[in-house]
mmCIF file of C-alpha atoms in Angstrom:
data_model
loop_
_atom_site.group_PDB
_atom_site.id
_atom_site.type_symbol
_atom_site.label_atom_id
_atom_site.label_comp_id
_atom_site.label_asym_id
_atom_site.label_seq_id
_atom_site.Cartn_x
_atom_site.Cartn_y
_atom_site.Cartn_z
ATOM 1 C CA MET A 21 45.411 105.498 134.229
ATOM 2 C CA SER A 22 45.632 103.968 137.681
ATOM 3 C CA ASP A 23 42.681 102.473 139.458
ATOM 4 C CA LEU A 24 43.322 105.353 142.060
ATOM 5 C CA MET A 25 42.860 108.079 139.611
ATOM 6 C CA ASN A 26 39.511 106.450 138.271
ATOM 7 C CA SER A 27 38.055 106.667 141.884
ATOM 8 C CA VAL A 28 34.986 109.109 142.419
ATOM 9 C CA GLY A 29 33.225 110.407 145.359
ATOM 10 C CA PHE A 30 29.604 111.268 145.098
ATOM 11 C CA ASP A 31 27.435 113.362 147.461
ATOM 12 C CA LEU A 32 24.001 111.653 148.512
ATOM 13 C CA ASP A 33 20.998 113.788 148.527
ATOM 14 C CA LEU A 34 19.877 115.251 145.173
ATOM 15 C CA THR A 35 22.881 113.576 143.480
ATOM 16 C CA LEU A 36 22.694 109.889 143.996
ATOM 17 C CA ALA A 37 19.432 109.768 145.986
ATOM 18 C CA ASP A 38 16.131 111.703 145.737
ATOM 19 C CA THR A 39 15.257 112.044 149.501
ATOM 20 C CA ARG A 40 12.995 114.916 149.214
ATOM 21 C CA ALA A 41 9.706 113.149 149.837
ATOM 22 C CA GLY A 42 11.118 111.293 152.843
ATOM 23 C CA ILE A 43 12.917 114.126 154.421
ATOM 24 C CA ALA A 44 9.809 116.160 154.242
ATOM 25 C CA ALA A 45 7.676 113.423 155.776
ATOM 26 C CA VAL A 46 10.300 113.187 158.665
ATOM 27 C CA TYR A 47 10.187 117.262 159.352
ATOM 28 C CA GLU A 48 6.544 117.033 159.302
ATOM 29 C CA GLU A 49 6.460 114.435 162.012
ATOM 30 C CA VAL A 50 8.938 116.124 164.050
ATOM 31 C CA ALA A 51 7.110 119.264 163.960
ATOM 32 C CA LEU A 52 4.103 117.226 165.333
ATOM 33 C CA ARG A 53 5.878 115.625 168.051
ATOM 34 C CA ILE A 54 7.635 118.452 169.445
ATOM 35 C CA GLY A 55 4.791 121.020 168.920
ATOM 36 C CA VAL A 56 6.920 123.548 166.473
ATOM 37 C CA PHE A 57 6.030 124.816 163.008
ATOM 38 C CA ILE A 58 8.363 123.672 160.293
ATOM 39 C CA ASP A 59 7.400 124.211 156.509
ATOM 40 C CA SER A 60 8.700 121.223 155.101
ATOM 41 C CA VAL A 61 8.389 122.469 151.446
ATOM 42 C CA ALA A 62 10.941 125.337 152.465
ATOM 43 C CA VAL A 63 13.059 122.773 153.751
ATOM 44 C CA VAL A 64 13.196 120.613 150.861
ATOM 45 C CA ALA A 65 13.803 123.750 148.754
ATOM 46 C CA ARG A 66 17.247 124.328 150.529
ATOM 47 C CA LEU A 67 18.550 120.742 150.980
ATOM 48 C CA GLY A 68 22.259 120.451 151.651
ATOM 49 C CA PRO A 69 23.331 121.882 155.000
ATOM 50 C CA PRO A 70 23.634 119.763 158.149
ATOM 51 C CA LEU A 71 20.302 118.980 159.929
ATOM 52 C CA GLU A 72 21.151 121.109 162.741
ATOM 53 C CA TRP A 73 21.526 124.304 160.799
ATOM 54 C CA GLU A 74 18.107 123.804 159.168
ATOM 55 C CA LEU A 75 16.539 122.993 162.754
ATOM 56 C CA ALA A 76 17.929 126.132 163.779
ATOM 57 C CA ASN A 77 15.480 128.081 161.511
ATOM 58 C CA TRP A 78 12.515 126.997 163.123
ATOM 59 C CA MET A 79 13.204 126.737 166.910
ATOM 60 C CA PRO A 80 15.536 128.128 169.610
ATOM 61 C CA ALA A 81 18.987 126.944 169.709
ATOM 62 C CA GLU A 82 18.789 124.950 173.152
ATOM 63 C CA GLU A 83 15.991 122.928 171.370
ATOM 64 C CA VAL A 84 17.888 122.020 168.504
ATOM 65 C CA PRO A 85 19.823 118.855 169.818
ATOM 66 C CA ALA A 86 16.506 117.389 171.095
ATOM 67 C CA ALA A 87 14.798 117.836 167.986
ATOM 68 C CA ALA A 88 17.784 116.492 166.132
ATOM 69 C CA ASP A 89 17.434 113.290 168.101
ATOM 70 C CA VAL A 90 13.835 112.757 167.389
ATOM 71 C CA TYR A 91 14.486 113.325 163.509
ATOM 72 C CA ARG A 92 17.385 110.852 163.541
ATOM 73 C CA GLU A 93 15.068 108.327 165.275
ATOM 74 C CA LEU A 94 12.489 108.552 162.640
ATOM 75 C CA TYR A 95 14.589 108.856 159.771
ATOM 76 C CA PRO A 96 14.974 105.072 159.016
ATOM 77 C CA SER A 97 11.415 104.136 159.149
ATOM 78 C CA ILE A 98 9.964 107.112 157.468
ATOM 79 C CA ALA A 99 12.502 108.349 154.984
ATOM 80 C CA ILE A 100 14.480 105.629 153.631
ATOM 81 C CA PRO A 101 11.624 103.384 152.171
ATOM 82 C CA VAL A 102 10.539 106.183 150.002
ATOM 83 C CA THR A 103 13.820 106.985 148.609
ATOM 84 C CA THR A 104 14.656 106.825 145.145
ATOM 85 C CA LEU A 105 17.499 106.887 142.747
ATOM 86 C CA MET A 106 18.414 110.049 141.045
ATOM 87 C CA PRO A 107 18.274 109.735 137.176
ATOM 88 C CA GLY A 108 21.664 107.970 135.867
ATOM 89 C CA ALA A 109 22.738 107.455 139.677
ATOM 90 C CA ARG A 110 23.292 103.657 139.141
ATOM 91 C CA GLU A 111 24.765 103.976 135.804
ATOM 92 C CA ALA A 112 27.165 106.643 137.238
ATOM 93 C CA VAL A 113 28.388 104.412 140.084
ATOM 94 C CA GLU A 114 28.624 101.249 137.365
ATOM 95 C CA ALA A 115 30.605 103.493 135.029
ATOM 96 C CA VAL A 116 33.388 104.058 137.888
ATOM 97 C CA ARG A 117 33.506 100.443 138.912
ATOM 98 C CA ARG A 118 33.653 99.296 135.334
ATOM 99 C CA ALA A 119 36.766 101.511 135.079
ATOM 100 C CA GLY A 120 38.330 99.681 137.826
ATOM 101 C CA GLY A 121 37.799 102.900 140.170
ATOM 102 C CA ARG A 122 36.297 102.738 143.598
ATOM 103 C CA VAL A 123 33.273 104.696 144.797
ATOM 104 C CA ALA A 124 32.673 106.899 148.006
ATOM 105 C CA VAL A 125 29.752 108.464 149.162
ATOM 106 C CA VAL A 126 30.615 111.689 151.268
ATOM 107 C CA THR A 127 27.391 113.246 152.411
ATOM 108 C CA GLY A 128 26.358 115.579 155.351
ATOM 109 C CA LYS A 129 23.867 112.968 156.456
ATOM 110 C CA ASN A 130 25.056 111.032 159.311
ATOM 111 C CA ALA A 131 27.068 108.065 158.416
ATOM 112 C CA ARG A 132 24.342 105.476 159.483
ATOM 113 C CA ASP A 133 21.420 106.879 157.433
ATOM 114 C CA ALA A 134 23.730 107.385 154.601
ATOM 115 C CA ALA A 135 24.856 103.587 154.695
ATOM 116 C CA SER A 136 21.283 102.559 154.949
ATOM 117 C CA THR A 137 20.115 104.760 151.906
ATOM 118 C CA VAL A 138 22.953 103.381 149.903
ATOM 119 C CA GLU A 139 22.037 99.915 150.906
ATOM 120 C CA PHE A 140 18.421 100.289 150.336
ATOM 121 C CA LEU A 141 19.000 101.753 146.759
ATOM 122 C CA GLY A 142 21.398 98.833 145.793
ATOM 123 C CA LEU A 143 24.445 101.104 145.148
ATOM 124 C CA GLU A 144 27.538 99.255 145.163
ATOM 125 C CA VAL A 145 30.142 101.615 146.973
ATOM 126 C CA ASP A 146 33.358 101.077 148.907
ATOM 127 C CA GLU A 147 33.096 103.601 151.453
ATOM 128 C CA VAL A 148 30.505 106.000 153.336
ATOM 129 C CA ALA A 149 31.689 108.937 154.893
ATOM 130 C CA GLY A 150 28.762 111.075 156.642
ATOM 131 C CA SER A 151 28.235 114.102 158.819
ATOM 132 C CA VAL A 152 30.531 116.253 156.842
ATOM 133 C CA PHE A 153 29.456 119.430 154.794
ATOM 134 C CA GLY A 154 31.377 121.866 152.525
ATOM 135 C CA ALA A 155 35.154 122.044 152.892
ATOM 136 C CA ALA A 156 34.859 119.639 155.964
ATOM 137 C CA LYS A 157 34.395 116.904 153.215
ATOM 138 C CA GLY A 158 37.851 117.576 151.762
ATOM 139 C CA PRO A 159 39.928 115.207 154.193
ATOM 140 C CA ALA A 160 37.560 112.566 153.512
ATOM 141 C CA LEU A 161 37.966 112.768 149.798
ATOM 142 C CA ALA A 162 41.781 112.892 150.061
ATOM 143 C CA ALA A 163 41.889 110.031 152.331
ATOM 144 C CA PHE A 164 39.920 107.958 150.105
ATOM 145 C CA GLY A 165 42.133 108.886 146.919
ATOM 146 C CA ALA A 166 39.276 110.353 144.865
ATOM 147 C CA ALA A 167 40.363 112.102 141.653
ATOM 148 C CA ALA A 168 36.890 113.780 141.256
ATOM 149 C CA TYR A 169 33.681 114.560 143.668
ATOM 150 C CA VAL A 170 30.163 114.837 142.256
ATOM 151 C CA GLY A 171 27.555 117.026 143.914
ATOM 152 C CA ASP A 172 24.831 119.211 143.505
ATOM 153 C CA HIS A 173 25.309 121.998 145.941
ATOM 154 C CA VAL A 174 27.654 124.893 145.878
ATOM 155 C CA ALA A 175 29.185 123.430 149.104
ATOM 156 C CA ASP A 176 30.287 120.485 147.224
ATOM 157 C CA ILE A 177 32.372 122.653 144.924
ATOM 158 C CA ASP A 178 34.034 123.847 148.095
ATOM 159 C CA ALA A 179 34.681 120.188 149.133
ATOM 160 C CA ALA A 180 36.163 119.193 145.974
ATOM 161 C CA ARG A 181 38.539 122.146 146.188
ATOM 162 C CA ALA A 182 39.402 121.279 149.959
ATOM 163 C CA GLY A 183 39.934 117.909 148.715
ATOM 164 C CA GLY A 184 42.335 118.835 145.802
ATOM 165 C CA VAL A 185 40.148 116.881 143.201
ATOM 166 C CA VAL A 186 37.909 117.772 140.195
ATOM 167 C CA SER A 187 34.712 119.271 141.063
ATOM 168 C CA VAL A 188 31.876 117.824 139.068
ATOM 169 C CA ALA A 189 28.584 119.670 139.815
ATOM 170 C CA VAL A 190 25.245 118.184 138.516
ATOM 171 C CA ALA A 191 22.147 120.543 138.312
ATOM 172 C CA THR A 192 19.779 118.268 140.210
ATOM 173 C CA GLY A 193 19.522 120.301 143.400
ATOM 174 C CA VAL A 194 18.635 123.724 144.511
ATOM 175 C CA TYR A 195 21.335 125.369 142.222
ATOM 176 C CA PRO A 196 20.931 125.688 138.430
ATOM 177 C CA ALA A 197 23.711 125.162 136.207
ATOM 178 C CA GLY A 198 24.684 128.897 135.980
ATOM 179 C CA GLU A 199 25.200 129.139 139.662
ATOM 180 C CA LEU A 200 27.200 126.078 140.042
ATOM 181 C CA ARG A 201 29.271 127.365 137.074
ATOM 182 C CA ASP A 202 29.961 130.827 138.739
ATOM 183 C CA HIS A 203 30.929 129.249 142.004
ATOM 184 C CA GLY A 204 33.765 127.529 140.104
ATOM 185 C CA ALA A 205 32.816 123.949 139.374
ATOM 186 C CA ASP A 206 35.158 122.419 136.896
ATOM 187 C CA VAL A 207 32.419 120.335 135.059
ATOM 188 C CA ILE A 208 28.681 120.907 134.914
ATOM 189 C CA LEU A 209 26.353 118.065 134.064
ATOM 190 C CA GLY A 210 22.483 118.229 133.707
ATOM 191 C CA ASP A 211 22.137 115.161 135.819
ATOM 192 C CA LEU A 212 23.973 111.893 136.206
ATOM 193 C CA THR A 213 22.589 110.664 133.092
ATOM 194 C CA GLU A 214 25.496 112.559 131.508
ATOM 195 C CA PHE A 215 28.149 111.428 133.939
ATOM 196 C CA ALA A 216 29.108 108.078 131.984
ATOM 197 C CA GLU A 217 29.949 109.822 128.874
ATOM 198 C CA TRP A 218 31.923 112.587 130.571
ATOM 199 C CA PHE A 219 33.900 110.033 132.665
ATOM 200 C CA GLY A 220 34.771 107.828 129.791
ATOM 201 C CA GLY A 221 36.561 110.649 128.042
ATOM 202 C CA TRP A 222 37.961 112.356 131.128
ATOM 203 C CA ARG A 223 39.750 109.267 132.578
ATOM 204 C CA THR A 224 41.558 108.256 129.346
ATOM 205 C CA PRO A 225 45.285 109.679 128.982
ATOM 206 C CA ALA A 226 44.164 111.972 125.962
ATOM 207 C CA ALA A 227 41.826 113.903 128.143
ATOM 208 C CA LEU A 228 44.450 114.627 130.579
ATOM 209 C CA VAL A 229 47.075 116.156 128.232
#
């Protein structure tokens, strides 16, 4: 199989990176600074959609842009230092690279913070595409030449469909395996510790017959 067919896109939050503690801390600081109640526990329980969508749950629409600016100002110093790898994340990326494939991170997080997170975690990736969610990730996956997209959210399944690639869902986010399956994921993994074994079989010519 060609290197191109070995290339894989990954979501970031709750797929490669455990950002829950950092995101909660940033939302709590935003709430203090702008004087609006935000339940960080509720926020973390539904991670995935764009920042502005979440902020709209807590304040009038006209206040969202300013709050988003505060959030993005705080994120690098508060969230990134407490971000950790999800189980199997490094090994998953390394499995793709060992096969001669390329790795992209395609995420709803803005490109600056996504790239900084990837760098902080020491993940070797070829491209980072940010500020895209759901089917809007499709063009980035297609342009990268990904053969599969790995994510934890049902919207990541939509992303894979839009990009014309295999949808690999990991049950490490807010959706259990059954809901990911019902939404149409091609492959369901408990977490990324299972990725290398799946990828090793899937990328062989025999697995494609």
